[in-house]
Coordinates of C-alpha atoms in Angstrom, one line a residue:
M1 CA 27.9 39.2 5.9
S2 CA 27.8 43.0 5.8
Q3 CA 30.2 44.3 3.3
T4 CA 32.8 47.2 2.8
Q5 CA 31.9 50.5 1.5
T6 CA 33.6 50.0 -1.9
N7 CA 32.6 46.6 -3.0
D8 CA 29.6 45.5 -1.0
S9 CA 26.1 44.7 -1.7
D10 CA 23.7 47.5 -1.0
V11 CA 21.5 45.2 1.0
C12 CA 24.3 44.5 3.5
R13 CA 25.2 48.2 3.9
R14 CA 21.5 49.0 4.5
C15 CA 21.1 46.1 6.9
S16 CA 24.2 47.0 9.0
L17 CA 22.5 50.4 9.8
L18 CA 19.4 48.6 11.3
G19 CA 18.7 46.8 14.6
P20 CA 20.0 43.4 15.6
T21 CA 21.6 41.8 12.5
C22 CA 24.7 39.7 11.9
C23 CA 26.8 42.8 12.7
R24 CA 24.7 43.7 15.9
I25 CA 23.5 41.4 18.6
A26 CA 21.2 41.8 21.5
T27 CA 23.0 42.8 24.6
G28 CA 23.7 39.8 26.8
Q29 CA 23.8 37.4 23.8
E30 CA 27.6 37.8 23.4
E31 CA 28.4 34.2 24.4
F32 CA 26.6 33.0 21.3
C33 CA 29.0 35.0 18.9
F34 CA 30.9 32.5 16.7
P35 CA 34.5 31.9 17.5
L36 CA 37.5 33.1 15.6
S37 CA 40.3 31.0 14.5
K38 CA 43.9 32.0 15.0
V39 CA 44.3 32.3 11.3
E40 CA 41.3 34.7 10.9
K41 CA 42.3 36.8 13.9
E42 CA 45.9 37.2 12.7
R43 CA 44.7 38.1 9.1
I44 CA 42.5 40.8 10.5
Q45 CA 45.2 42.2 12.8
D46 CA 47.7 42.3 10.1
H47 CA 45.6 44.5 7.8
V48 CA 43.1 46.5 10.0
P49 CA 44.1 49.1 12.7
Y50 CA 43.5 48.0 16.2
T51 CA 40.1 48.9 17.4
G52 CA 39.8 46.5 20.4
G53 CA 38.0 44.3 18.0
F54 CA 38.7 41.0 19.7
V55 CA 37.8 39.5 23.1
V56 CA 38.5 36.2 24.9
S57 CA 35.3 34.4 25.8
P58 CA 34.8 31.2 27.9
N59 CA 33.7 28.0 26.2
S60 CA 30.5 27.8 28.1
K61 CA 28.0 25.0 27.9
A62 CA 25.6 27.3 25.9
F63 CA 28.4 28.4 23.5
I64 CA 29.5 24.8 22.8
D65 CA 25.8 23.7 22.4
N66 CA 25.3 26.6 19.9
V67 CA 28.4 25.5 17.8
C68 CA 27.2 21.9 17.9
R69 CA 23.9 22.9 16.4
L70 CA 25.9 24.3 13.4
F71 CA 27.7 20.9 13.0
P72 CA 25.1 18.2 13.7
G73 CA 26.7 14.8 14.2
E74 CA 30.0 16.3 14.9
E75 CA 29.4 17.1 18.6
A76 CA 32.4 15.1 19.8
I77 CA 34.8 17.0 17.4
V78 CA 33.3 20.3 18.5
A79 CA 33.6 19.4 22.2
K80 CA 37.3 18.5 21.6
L81 CA 38.0 21.7 19.7
F82 CA 36.1 23.9 22.2
P83 CA 36.5 22.2 25.6
E84 CA 34.3 23.5 28.4
G85 CA 36.2 25.7 30.8
K86 CA 38.7 26.8 28.1
E87 CA 38.5 30.0 26.0
H88 CA 38.2 31.2 22.4
F89 CA 38.5 34.5 20.6
R90 CA 35.5 36.2 19.2
L91 CA 34.8 39.7 17.6
A92 CA 34.1 42.3 20.3
V93 CA 30.9 44.3 20.5
D94 CA 30.3 47.7 22.0
S95 CA 27.8 48.4 24.7
M96 CA 24.9 48.5 22.2
G97 CA 25.9 45.1 20.7
A98 CA 27.4 46.4 17.5
C99 CA 30.6 44.7 16.3
R100 CA 33.6 46.9 16.9
F101 CA 34.5 46.7 13.2
L102 CA 31.0 48.2 12.1
G103 CA 31.5 51.6 10.9
P104 CA 28.9 54.2 9.6
L105 CA 29.1 52.7 6.1
G106 CA 29.2 49.0 7.1
C107 CA 32.0 46.6 7.9
E108 CA 35.5 48.2 8.0
I109 CA 37.3 44.8 7.4
P110 CA 37.9 44.4 3.7
Q111 CA 35.7 41.5 2.3
E112 CA 38.5 39.1 1.7
L113 CA 39.9 39.4 5.3
R114 CA 36.6 39.0 7.2
P115 CA 36.0 35.9 9.3
Y116 CA 34.6 33.1 7.3
Y117 CA 31.3 33.0 9.3
C118 CA 30.8 36.7 8.5
R119 CA 31.4 36.1 4.8
L120 CA 29.1 33.1 4.9
F121 CA 26.1 34.5 6.7
P122 CA 23.2 34.1 6.1
F123 CA 24.2 31.0 4.2
W124 CA 25.3 27.6 5.6
M125 CA 25.8 24.1 4.5
V126 CA 23.9 20.9 5.5
D127 CA 25.6 17.9 4.0
T128 CA 26.3 19.1 0.4
L129 CA 23.3 21.5 0.2
V130 CA 23.6 25.3 0.5
I131 CA 20.9 26.5 2.9
H132 CA 20.2 29.8 4.5
F133 CA 19.4 30.6 8.1
D134 CA 15.9 31.7 8.9
A135 CA 17.3 35.0 10.3
P136 CA 14.5 37.5 10.8
G137 CA 16.9 40.4 11.2
C138 CA 18.8 39.7 7.9
L139 CA 17.6 42.2 5.3
A140 CA 18.8 40.0 2.5
R141 CA 16.5 37.2 3.9
R142 CA 13.6 39.6 4.3
E143 CA 13.9 41.1 0.9
G144 CA 15.1 38.0 -1.0
Q145 CA 13.0 35.3 0.6
T146 CA 14.4 32.5 -1.5
L147 CA 17.9 31.0 -1.6
T148 CA 18.4 31.9 -5.2
R149 CA 17.3 35.5 -4.9
M150 CA 19.4 35.9 -1.6
L151 CA 22.5 34.5 -3.4
H152 CA 21.9 37.0 -6.3
S153 CA 21.3 40.0 -4.0
L154 CA 24.5 39.2 -2.1
D155 CA 26.4 38.8 -5.3
T156 CA 27.5 35.2 -4.6
N157 CA 26.7 31.7 -5.6
R158 CA 26.6 28.2 -4.3
A159 CA 30.2 27.3 -5.3
A160 CA 31.5 30.3 -3.3
V161 CA 29.4 29.4 -0.3
K162 CA 30.7 25.8 -0.4
D163 CA 34.3 27.1 -0.7
L164 CA 33.9 29.5 2.3
Y165 CA 32.3 26.8 4.3
G166 CA 35.2 24.4 3.5
R167 CA 37.6 27.1 4.6
L168 CA 35.7 27.8 7.8
R169 CA 35.8 24.2 8.8
L170 CA 39.6 24.0 8.2
V171 CA 40.5 27.0 10.1
W172 CA 38.2 26.1 13.0
G173 CA 39.9 22.6 13.1
L174 CA 37.0 20.5 11.7
P175 CA 38.0 17.9 9.1
P176 CA 36.6 18.0 5.5
R177 CA 33.3 16.1 5.2
K178 CA 32.7 13.4 2.6
G179 CA 31.3 14.9 -0.5
E180 CA 32.6 18.4 0.1
L181 CA 34.6 20.2 -2.6
K182 CA 38.3 20.7 -2.0
V183 CA 39.3 24.1 -1.0
T184 CA 41.3 25.4 -4.0
K185 CA 42.2 28.9 -3.0
S186 CA 44.7 30.1 -0.4
F187 CA 43.5 31.3 3.0

């Protein structure tokens, strides 16, 4: 969830300059990058100059298993959305594992245009609860340590996380879950 130079939290900017984070992955781990929906990809392409920022990746068993872990109990839906042997788009990374949209001052994609997963990280939803990933590389996680402090340091709140999560589900093709708030803003 690194943020743009103009309206981003300092913790994300600082984190983006460090080692493996949500904007940098270890070389060889590319198949575990989250997928991009057509809506997210087109939104970025319409507003950000082409940088070779997208690649097509196979729906490998490891990729599908990783997505299934994000949506426990919805494995059949995930398998239908990402059938093994087919492909999906994801963000491209350079030879050092950095996202192609990561510039010297952080993410070059304006906050409102970033993929939903990027905007959510390090937060996620389990049923109706907002949680955070135990991501050791995340500076917000290391400095904040608690959900409340992490939300504050990233200038967000539970309602915003729930809204982004609902949007992610919709653009990835997952149906709304019982008890989730309705998405009220446009994509």
